[in-house]
Short mmCIF file of N, CA and C in Angstrom, two decimals:
data_model
loop_
_atom_site.label_atom_id
_atom_site.label_comp_id
_atom_site.label_asym_id
_atom_site.label_seq_id
_atom_site.Cartn_x
_atom_site.Cartn_y
_atom_site.Cartn_z
N MET A 165 -27.99 21.73 -72.67
CA MET A 165 -27.46 20.54 -72.48
C MET A 165 -26.82 20.49 -71.18
N LYS A 166 -26.32 21.62 -70.54
CA LYS A 166 -25.95 21.43 -69.19
C LYS A 166 -26.91 21.31 -68.17
N GLN A 167 -28.18 21.89 -68.47
CA GLN A 167 -29.40 21.67 -67.67
C GLN A 167 -29.71 20.27 -67.79
N THR A 168 -29.76 19.55 -68.71
CA THR A 168 -30.08 17.96 -68.82
C THR A 168 -29.13 17.40 -67.99
N PHE A 169 -27.90 17.52 -68.18
CA PHE A 169 -26.90 16.81 -67.27
C PHE A 169 -27.15 17.16 -65.93
N TYR A 170 -27.38 18.28 -65.44
CA TYR A 170 -27.65 18.69 -63.97
C TYR A 170 -28.98 17.84 -63.54
N GLN A 171 -29.93 17.87 -64.24
CA GLN A 171 -31.21 16.97 -63.98
C GLN A 171 -30.94 15.59 -63.85
N ILE A 172 -30.23 15.03 -64.86
CA ILE A 172 -29.81 13.56 -64.67
C ILE A 172 -28.96 13.26 -63.28
N LEU A 173 -28.21 14.29 -63.04
CA LEU A 173 -27.27 14.06 -61.85
C LEU A 173 -28.26 14.14 -60.62
N ILE A 174 -29.16 15.02 -60.51
CA ILE A 174 -30.04 15.19 -59.42
C ILE A 174 -30.90 13.97 -59.20
N ILE A 175 -31.29 13.40 -60.31
CA ILE A 175 -32.24 12.29 -60.35
C ILE A 175 -31.31 10.92 -59.82
N LEU A 176 -30.22 10.88 -60.60
CA LEU A 176 -29.39 9.68 -60.00
C LEU A 176 -29.08 9.74 -58.43
N CYS A 177 -28.62 11.08 -57.97
CA CYS A 177 -28.40 11.09 -56.54
C CYS A 177 -29.41 10.97 -55.69
N ALA A 178 -30.76 11.43 -56.07
CA ALA A 178 -31.97 11.11 -55.49
C ALA A 178 -32.39 9.64 -55.30
N ALA A 179 -32.08 8.82 -56.34
CA ALA A 179 -32.42 7.52 -56.54
C ALA A 179 -31.39 6.78 -55.66
N ILE A 180 -30.21 7.09 -55.45
CA ILE A 180 -29.17 6.48 -54.45
C ILE A 180 -29.50 6.60 -53.28
N VAL A 181 -29.71 7.88 -52.85
CA VAL A 181 -30.25 8.28 -51.50
C VAL A 181 -31.49 7.34 -50.98
N ILE A 182 -32.53 7.39 -51.96
CA ILE A 182 -33.67 6.71 -51.60
C ILE A 182 -33.43 5.09 -51.42
N SER A 183 -32.71 4.69 -52.38
CA SER A 183 -32.21 3.03 -52.29
C SER A 183 -31.49 2.93 -50.98
N LEU A 184 -30.75 3.73 -50.58
CA LEU A 184 -29.78 3.45 -49.38
C LEU A 184 -30.94 3.39 -48.04
N LEU A 185 -31.86 4.61 -48.21
CA LEU A 185 -32.79 4.64 -47.07
C LEU A 185 -33.69 3.37 -46.93
N PHE A 186 -34.15 2.97 -48.11
CA PHE A 186 -34.92 1.73 -48.02
C PHE A 186 -34.22 0.65 -47.64
N ASN A 187 -32.83 0.41 -47.96
CA ASN A 187 -32.15 -0.66 -47.45
C ASN A 187 -32.07 -0.73 -45.85
N GLN A 188 -32.10 0.48 -45.42
CA GLN A 188 -32.01 0.59 -44.07
C GLN A 188 -33.19 -0.15 -43.34
N ILE A 189 -34.38 0.05 -43.95
CA ILE A 189 -35.65 -0.35 -43.21
C ILE A 189 -35.95 -1.86 -43.57
N ARG A 190 -35.25 -2.52 -44.56
CA ARG A 190 -35.45 -3.84 -44.84
C ARG A 190 -35.21 -4.84 -43.57
N PRO A 191 -35.91 -5.99 -43.39
CA PRO A 191 -35.56 -6.74 -42.44
C PRO A 191 -34.17 -7.41 -42.39
N ASP A 192 -33.83 -7.56 -43.72
CA ASP A 192 -32.39 -8.14 -43.95
C ASP A 192 -31.71 -7.16 -45.04
N PRO A 193 -31.00 -6.18 -44.27
CA PRO A 193 -30.32 -5.05 -45.32
C PRO A 193 -29.14 -5.64 -46.26
N ILE A 194 -28.85 -5.12 -47.17
CA ILE A 194 -27.82 -5.71 -48.04
C ILE A 194 -26.60 -5.25 -47.32
N LYS A 195 -25.58 -6.03 -47.27
CA LYS A 195 -24.47 -5.77 -46.57
C LYS A 195 -23.48 -5.21 -47.60
N PHE A 196 -22.62 -4.04 -47.35
CA PHE A 196 -21.57 -3.46 -48.11
C PHE A 196 -20.17 -3.77 -47.56
N GLY A 197 -19.27 -4.69 -48.10
CA GLY A 197 -18.08 -5.02 -47.46
C GLY A 197 -18.24 -5.79 -46.23
N GLY A 198 -19.29 -6.65 -46.03
CA GLY A 198 -19.43 -7.61 -44.93
C GLY A 198 -20.07 -6.95 -43.85
N VAL A 199 -20.49 -5.55 -44.05
CA VAL A 199 -21.10 -4.79 -42.60
C VAL A 199 -22.22 -4.06 -43.26
N PRO A 200 -23.46 -4.05 -42.71
CA PRO A 200 -24.62 -3.21 -43.15
C PRO A 200 -24.11 -1.92 -43.26
N LEU A 201 -24.37 -1.24 -44.31
CA LEU A 201 -24.29 0.07 -44.45
C LEU A 201 -25.31 0.86 -43.74
N LEU A 202 -24.82 1.45 -42.63
CA LEU A 202 -25.83 2.17 -41.67
C LEU A 202 -25.34 3.83 -41.79
N LEU A 203 -26.61 4.61 -41.95
CA LEU A 203 -26.28 5.98 -41.99
C LEU A 203 -25.87 6.57 -40.89
N ASN A 204 -26.12 6.11 -39.52
CA ASN A 204 -25.65 6.61 -38.47
C ASN A 204 -24.52 5.63 -37.67
N ASN A 205 -24.08 4.54 -38.48
CA ASN A 205 -23.09 3.79 -37.98
C ASN A 205 -23.34 3.06 -36.62
N ASP A 206 -24.39 2.94 -36.22
CA ASP A 206 -24.73 2.43 -34.76
C ASP A 206 -25.22 0.95 -35.11
N LEU A 207 -24.31 -0.16 -35.02
CA LEU A 207 -24.54 -1.28 -35.40
C LEU A 207 -25.52 -2.08 -34.37
N SER A 208 -25.34 -1.60 -32.99
CA SER A 208 -26.20 -2.20 -32.14
C SER A 208 -27.80 -1.97 -32.28
N GLN A 209 -28.09 -0.89 -32.72
CA GLN A 209 -29.54 -0.67 -33.07
C GLN A 209 -30.06 -1.39 -34.27
N HIS A 210 -29.01 -1.70 -35.37
CA HIS A 210 -29.72 -2.08 -36.63
C HIS A 210 -29.16 -3.68 -36.71
N ASP A 211 -28.67 -4.33 -36.02
CA ASP A 211 -28.12 -5.76 -36.12
C ASP A 211 -29.26 -6.60 -35.98
N ASN A 212 -29.77 -7.10 -37.11
CA ASN A 212 -31.07 -7.90 -37.13
C ASN A 212 -30.73 -9.33 -36.66
N SER A 213 -29.68 -9.81 -36.79
CA SER A 213 -29.23 -10.96 -36.49
C SER A 213 -29.07 -11.32 -34.98
N ALA A 214 -29.52 -12.44 -34.61
CA ALA A 214 -29.45 -12.75 -33.09
C ALA A 214 -28.29 -13.86 -33.04
N VAL A 215 -27.57 -14.06 -34.29
CA VAL A 215 -26.53 -14.90 -34.10
C VAL A 215 -25.30 -14.23 -33.58
N ARG A 216 -24.56 -14.79 -32.66
CA ARG A 216 -23.48 -14.03 -32.00
C ARG A 216 -22.31 -14.89 -31.96
N GLU A 217 -21.24 -14.09 -32.14
CA GLU A 217 -19.81 -14.77 -32.06
C GLU A 217 -19.63 -15.13 -30.44
N ILE A 218 -19.07 -16.19 -30.22
CA ILE A 218 -18.75 -16.74 -28.73
C ILE A 218 -17.30 -16.95 -28.79
N SER A 219 -16.75 -16.70 -27.29
CA SER A 219 -15.32 -16.93 -27.12
C SER A 219 -15.13 -18.32 -26.89
N ILE A 220 -13.89 -18.72 -27.03
CA ILE A 220 -13.54 -20.20 -26.78
C ILE A 220 -13.96 -20.56 -25.37
N GLY A 221 -13.72 -19.74 -24.39
CA GLY A 221 -14.04 -20.08 -22.96
C GLY A 221 -15.39 -20.31 -22.64
N ASN A 222 -16.37 -19.31 -23.22
CA ASN A 222 -17.79 -19.49 -23.23
C ASN A 222 -18.34 -20.62 -23.93
N ALA A 223 -17.78 -20.85 -25.13
CA ALA A 223 -18.31 -22.07 -25.80
C ALA A 223 -17.90 -23.43 -25.09
N TYR A 224 -16.74 -23.38 -24.39
CA TYR A 224 -16.55 -24.70 -23.61
C TYR A 224 -17.35 -24.99 -22.55
N LYS A 225 -17.62 -23.77 -21.76
CA LYS A 225 -18.68 -23.79 -20.80
C LYS A 225 -20.03 -24.29 -21.11
N ILE A 226 -20.45 -23.80 -22.23
CA ILE A 226 -21.80 -24.12 -22.70
C ILE A 226 -21.84 -25.69 -23.17
N LEU A 227 -20.73 -26.10 -23.72
CA LEU A 227 -20.56 -27.52 -24.20
C LEU A 227 -20.41 -28.31 -23.09
N MET A 228 -19.77 -28.12 -22.01
CA MET A 228 -19.78 -28.78 -20.79
C MET A 228 -20.96 -28.85 -19.83
N GLN A 229 -21.70 -28.05 -20.01
CA GLN A 229 -22.75 -27.60 -18.84
C GLN A 229 -24.26 -27.95 -19.43
N ASP A 230 -24.41 -27.78 -20.74
CA ASP A 230 -25.68 -27.73 -21.36
C ASP A 230 -25.78 -29.10 -22.56
N SER A 231 -27.08 -29.32 -22.63
CA SER A 231 -27.17 -30.20 -23.94
C SER A 231 -27.06 -29.26 -25.11
N SER A 232 -26.05 -29.10 -25.81
CA SER A 232 -25.74 -28.47 -26.86
C SER A 232 -25.17 -29.19 -27.89
N LEU A 233 -24.92 -28.47 -29.18
CA LEU A 233 -24.37 -29.10 -30.37
C LEU A 233 -23.37 -28.33 -30.83
N LEU A 234 -22.32 -29.04 -31.06
CA LEU A 234 -21.04 -28.29 -31.72
C LEU A 234 -21.05 -28.85 -33.26
N ILE A 235 -20.96 -27.81 -34.28
CA ILE A 235 -21.15 -28.21 -35.52
C ILE A 235 -19.71 -27.57 -36.38
N ASP A 236 -19.28 -28.45 -36.91
CA ASP A 236 -17.97 -28.11 -37.90
C ASP A 236 -18.71 -27.75 -39.33
N ALA A 237 -18.53 -26.60 -39.71
CA ALA A 237 -19.30 -26.22 -40.96
C ALA A 237 -18.36 -26.55 -42.24
N ARG A 238 -17.18 -27.23 -42.16
CA ARG A 238 -16.36 -27.37 -43.14
C ARG A 238 -16.77 -28.40 -44.01
N SER A 239 -16.04 -28.79 -45.02
CA SER A 239 -16.24 -29.94 -45.95
C SER A 239 -15.93 -31.27 -45.08
N GLU A 240 -16.54 -32.34 -45.55
CA GLU A 240 -16.36 -33.71 -44.88
C GLU A 240 -14.80 -34.04 -45.01
N SER A 241 -14.00 -33.73 -46.03
CA SER A 241 -12.61 -34.04 -46.07
C SER A 241 -11.65 -33.26 -45.14
N ASP A 242 -12.12 -31.91 -44.87
CA ASP A 242 -11.58 -30.98 -44.02
C ASP A 242 -11.81 -31.53 -42.64
N PHE A 243 -13.10 -32.00 -42.29
CA PHE A 243 -13.50 -32.43 -40.99
C PHE A 243 -12.54 -33.76 -40.72
N GLU A 244 -12.54 -34.72 -41.53
CA GLU A 244 -11.74 -35.87 -41.57
C GLU A 244 -10.25 -35.60 -41.10
N GLN A 245 -9.54 -34.52 -41.47
CA GLN A 245 -8.23 -34.29 -41.27
C GLN A 245 -8.16 -33.65 -39.99
N GLY A 246 -9.23 -33.25 -39.28
CA GLY A 246 -9.06 -32.72 -37.81
C GLY A 246 -10.22 -31.97 -37.49
N HIS A 247 -10.72 -32.14 -36.24
CA HIS A 247 -11.85 -31.44 -35.84
C HIS A 247 -11.81 -31.24 -34.40
N ILE A 248 -12.72 -30.69 -33.81
CA ILE A 248 -12.99 -30.41 -32.31
C ILE A 248 -13.82 -31.76 -31.88
N LYS A 249 -13.19 -32.44 -30.85
CA LYS A 249 -13.84 -33.65 -30.29
C LYS A 249 -15.24 -33.46 -29.97
N GLY A 250 -16.08 -34.26 -30.40
CA GLY A 250 -17.62 -34.12 -30.16
C GLY A 250 -18.31 -33.49 -31.04
N ALA A 251 -17.54 -32.68 -32.10
CA ALA A 251 -18.27 -31.88 -33.03
C ALA A 251 -19.08 -32.93 -34.16
N VAL A 252 -20.01 -32.58 -34.79
CA VAL A 252 -20.64 -33.12 -35.96
C VAL A 252 -20.31 -32.27 -37.12
N ASN A 253 -20.02 -32.96 -38.19
CA ASN A 253 -20.08 -32.42 -39.44
C ASN A 253 -21.11 -32.11 -40.35
N LEU A 254 -21.52 -30.85 -40.42
CA LEU A 254 -22.64 -30.44 -41.29
C LEU A 254 -22.10 -29.37 -42.25
N TYR A 255 -21.65 -29.64 -43.52
CA TYR A 255 -21.10 -28.72 -44.39
C TYR A 255 -22.05 -27.54 -44.77
N GLU A 256 -21.76 -26.34 -44.53
CA GLU A 256 -22.47 -25.36 -44.73
C GLU A 256 -22.99 -25.25 -46.33
N LYS A 257 -22.01 -25.59 -47.19
CA LYS A 257 -22.36 -25.46 -48.73
C LYS A 257 -23.31 -26.43 -49.17
N LYS A 258 -23.58 -27.50 -48.18
CA LYS A 258 -24.64 -28.51 -48.64
C LYS A 258 -25.82 -28.36 -47.69
N PHE A 259 -26.03 -27.22 -47.05
CA PHE A 259 -27.17 -26.93 -46.23
C PHE A 259 -28.50 -27.44 -46.66
N ASP A 260 -28.80 -27.29 -47.97
CA ASP A 260 -30.18 -27.63 -48.50
C ASP A 260 -30.23 -29.15 -48.46
N GLU A 261 -29.09 -29.91 -48.39
CA GLU A 261 -29.09 -31.40 -48.52
C GLU A 261 -29.49 -32.01 -47.27
N TRP A 262 -29.12 -31.44 -46.19
CA TRP A 262 -29.18 -32.00 -44.81
C TRP A 262 -30.20 -31.27 -43.87
N ILE A 263 -30.61 -30.03 -44.24
CA ILE A 263 -31.32 -29.38 -43.11
C ILE A 263 -32.82 -29.93 -42.90
N ASP A 264 -33.52 -30.69 -43.76
CA ASP A 264 -34.77 -31.24 -43.30
C ASP A 264 -34.62 -32.33 -42.28
N ASP A 265 -33.54 -33.13 -42.60
CA ASP A 265 -33.23 -34.20 -41.44
C ASP A 265 -32.98 -33.58 -40.16
N PHE A 266 -32.06 -32.47 -40.25
CA PHE A 266 -31.75 -31.79 -39.14
C PHE A 266 -32.82 -31.20 -38.45
N LEU A 267 -33.89 -30.56 -38.96
CA LEU A 267 -34.98 -29.97 -38.39
C LEU A 267 -35.85 -30.87 -37.74
N SER A 268 -36.03 -32.18 -38.35
CA SER A 268 -36.51 -33.28 -37.67
C SER A 268 -36.05 -33.74 -36.60
N ARG A 269 -34.74 -33.78 -36.39
CA ARG A 269 -34.16 -34.39 -35.32
C ARG A 269 -33.56 -33.45 -34.07
N THR A 270 -33.61 -32.10 -34.38
CA THR A 270 -32.91 -31.25 -33.26
C THR A 270 -34.03 -30.18 -32.96
N ASP A 271 -34.16 -30.06 -31.66
CA ASP A 271 -35.04 -29.34 -30.81
C ASP A 271 -34.74 -27.85 -31.22
N PRO A 272 -35.56 -26.94 -31.50
CA PRO A 272 -35.32 -25.66 -31.77
C PRO A 272 -34.53 -24.75 -30.71
N GLU A 273 -34.83 -25.31 -29.45
CA GLU A 273 -34.15 -24.60 -28.41
C GLU A 273 -32.69 -25.05 -28.02
N THR A 274 -32.26 -25.89 -28.71
CA THR A 274 -30.83 -26.56 -28.56
C THR A 274 -29.87 -25.35 -28.74
N LYS A 275 -28.83 -25.42 -28.04
CA LYS A 275 -27.78 -24.35 -28.10
C LYS A 275 -26.90 -24.94 -29.09
N ILE A 276 -26.57 -24.23 -30.11
CA ILE A 276 -25.76 -24.62 -31.13
C ILE A 276 -24.61 -23.84 -31.42
N ILE A 277 -23.36 -24.15 -31.52
CA ILE A 277 -22.10 -23.67 -31.71
C ILE A 277 -21.61 -24.12 -32.96
N THR A 278 -21.27 -23.09 -33.90
CA THR A 278 -20.75 -23.63 -35.24
C THR A 278 -19.28 -22.97 -35.34
N TYR A 279 -18.47 -23.64 -36.15
CA TYR A 279 -17.16 -23.09 -36.33
C TYR A 279 -16.60 -23.59 -37.69
N CYS A 280 -15.61 -23.14 -38.06
CA CYS A 280 -14.75 -23.50 -39.12
C CYS A 280 -13.29 -23.24 -38.91
N ASP A 281 -12.46 -23.11 -39.78
CA ASP A 281 -10.88 -22.81 -39.52
C ASP A 281 -10.43 -21.75 -40.47
N GLY A 282 -9.58 -20.88 -39.77
CA GLY A 282 -8.89 -19.96 -40.53
C GLY A 282 -9.56 -18.57 -40.39
N ILE A 283 -8.70 -17.54 -40.25
CA ILE A 283 -9.13 -16.25 -40.07
C ILE A 283 -10.09 -15.61 -40.98
N HIS A 284 -9.99 -16.24 -42.42
CA HIS A 284 -10.70 -15.87 -43.43
C HIS A 284 -12.00 -16.72 -43.71
N CYS A 285 -12.16 -17.78 -42.87
CA CYS A 285 -13.30 -18.67 -43.05
C CYS A 285 -14.58 -18.24 -42.41
N SER A 286 -15.50 -18.09 -43.26
CA SER A 286 -16.80 -17.64 -42.89
C SER A 286 -17.81 -18.69 -42.78
N LEU A 287 -17.46 -19.68 -43.00
CA LEU A 287 -18.58 -20.95 -42.99
C LEU A 287 -19.28 -21.00 -41.69
N GLY A 288 -18.67 -21.01 -40.52
CA GLY A 288 -19.31 -21.06 -39.17
C GLY A 288 -20.21 -19.97 -39.04
N ARG A 289 -19.88 -18.82 -39.35
CA ARG A 289 -20.73 -17.76 -39.07
C ARG A 289 -21.84 -17.82 -40.08
N GLU A 290 -21.84 -18.18 -41.34
CA GLU A 290 -22.70 -18.27 -42.41
C GLU A 290 -23.71 -19.35 -42.03
N LEU A 291 -23.34 -20.58 -41.43
CA LEU A 291 -24.01 -21.67 -41.11
C LEU A 291 -24.98 -21.28 -39.98
N ALA A 292 -24.42 -20.56 -38.81
CA ALA A 292 -25.18 -20.02 -37.87
C ALA A 292 -26.25 -19.24 -38.26
N GLU A 293 -26.19 -18.33 -39.13
CA GLU A 293 -26.97 -17.41 -39.69
C GLU A 293 -28.22 -18.18 -40.36
N LYS A 294 -27.84 -19.21 -41.19
CA LYS A 294 -28.76 -20.03 -41.79
C LYS A 294 -29.57 -20.67 -40.75
N LEU A 295 -29.10 -21.30 -39.73
CA LEU A 295 -29.79 -22.04 -38.79
C LEU A 295 -30.63 -21.10 -37.92
N PHE A 296 -30.28 -19.85 -37.56
CA PHE A 296 -31.01 -18.94 -36.88
C PHE A 296 -32.30 -18.48 -37.90
N SER A 297 -32.26 -18.59 -39.08
CA SER A 297 -33.14 -18.15 -40.07
C SER A 297 -34.34 -19.25 -40.28
N VAL A 298 -33.81 -20.46 -39.85
CA VAL A 298 -34.91 -21.49 -40.06
C VAL A 298 -35.54 -21.90 -38.58
N GLY A 299 -35.27 -21.19 -37.48
CA GLY A 299 -35.85 -21.04 -36.19
C GLY A 299 -35.09 -21.54 -35.06
N TYR A 300 -33.67 -21.58 -35.14
CA TYR A 300 -32.93 -21.76 -33.99
C TYR A 300 -32.54 -20.67 -33.55
N ASN A 301 -32.80 -20.22 -32.21
CA ASN A 301 -32.66 -18.94 -31.67
C ASN A 301 -31.40 -18.84 -30.75
N ASN A 302 -30.76 -20.06 -30.35
CA ASN A 302 -29.50 -20.09 -29.47
C ASN A 302 -28.55 -20.61 -30.31
N VAL A 303 -27.97 -19.65 -31.32
CA VAL A 303 -26.98 -20.09 -32.12
C VAL A 303 -25.76 -19.30 -32.01
N TYR A 304 -24.61 -19.83 -31.89
CA TYR A 304 -23.46 -18.99 -31.71
C TYR A 304 -22.36 -19.41 -32.80
N TYR A 305 -21.27 -18.74 -32.99
CA TYR A 305 -20.24 -19.22 -33.88
C TYR A 305 -19.01 -18.79 -33.19
N ILE A 306 -17.94 -19.65 -33.51
CA ILE A 306 -16.57 -19.42 -33.04
C ILE A 306 -15.68 -19.05 -34.24
N ALA A 307 -15.42 -17.76 -34.34
CA ALA A 307 -14.52 -17.20 -35.46
C ALA A 307 -13.21 -17.94 -35.29
N ASN A 308 -12.76 -18.56 -36.34
CA ASN A 308 -11.54 -19.19 -36.49
C ASN A 308 -11.36 -20.37 -35.38
N GLY A 309 -12.54 -21.06 -35.30
CA GLY A 309 -12.66 -21.89 -34.33
C GLY A 309 -11.65 -23.09 -33.87
N LEU A 310 -11.38 -23.78 -35.20
CA LEU A 310 -10.46 -24.96 -34.85
C LEU A 310 -9.06 -24.59 -34.27
N MET A 311 -8.55 -23.42 -35.00
CA MET A 311 -7.25 -23.04 -34.67
C MET A 311 -7.18 -22.59 -32.97
N ARG A 312 -8.28 -21.78 -32.61
CA ARG A 312 -8.41 -21.12 -31.58
C ARG A 312 -8.57 -22.11 -30.51
N TRP A 313 -9.41 -23.20 -30.88
CA TRP A 313 -9.66 -24.40 -29.88
C TRP A 313 -8.38 -25.02 -29.58
N LYS A 314 -7.54 -25.14 -30.54
CA LYS A 314 -6.31 -26.03 -30.51
C LYS A 314 -5.30 -25.21 -29.53
N GLU A 315 -5.41 -23.87 -29.78
CA GLU A 315 -4.52 -23.07 -28.93
C GLU A 315 -4.80 -23.08 -27.57
N LYS A 316 -6.18 -23.11 -27.13
CA LYS A 316 -6.56 -23.18 -25.84
C LYS A 316 -6.31 -24.47 -25.38
N LEU A 317 -6.46 -25.65 -25.99
CA LEU A 317 -5.96 -26.91 -25.44
C LEU A 317 -4.42 -26.96 -24.92
N LYS A 318 -3.72 -26.33 -26.10
CA LYS A 318 -2.17 -26.02 -25.56
C LYS A 318 -2.06 -25.39 -24.40
N LYS A 319 -2.64 -24.20 -24.10
CA LYS A 319 -2.57 -23.48 -22.95
C LYS A 319 -3.00 -24.39 -21.60
N ASP A 320 -4.01 -25.10 -21.81
CA ASP A 320 -4.57 -25.80 -20.70
C ASP A 320 -3.77 -26.91 -20.17
N GLU A 321 -2.78 -27.37 -21.07
CA GLU A 321 -1.87 -28.50 -20.67
C GLU A 321 -0.98 -28.10 -19.75
#
C-alpha cells in the first residue's frame, strides 16, 4: 500500500514538473497570479509581449509629436462620463465587434496608447495586448491612465 502511494506521488510530481517546463517554452505561457511562472524569475528574458507600459510624460510626448492614437478601453458610458481629450472609445470587452473595422482603417505602424481608469483596471493593458496580437507593434498602455492624466494636468496648471 505504501509503495503504491509513493509511486502515485512520484508520478504526480513528475507530471507537475513536466507541465511547468512545457509552459515555459510555450509562445504564450499561462500566467499564475498575473505574472508568468518562471523557474529562474527572469522576466526580461521570457516576456513575449512587446506591449509596454508608458509613463504619462512619454505618452504626452508621443501624442504631441507623432501621428498616434489614444484609445480609452472602458465602456461607452464610462467614456461619456469623462475621458482624455482626443481619445477614441473602443471598449475592450467588445473587441470582436469593432476589430475588423479598426484593422481596415488603421495602419499597423500607428503608435497606439491605451488606457482605462483605476489601479485595478486592466482593460487598457488587455486591449494593448489584443492589438499587439493582431499585428500592431507600437502599442503602449497607461496604467490607471485617466486618473494619472488628470493629476498631470493639475500639476501643469
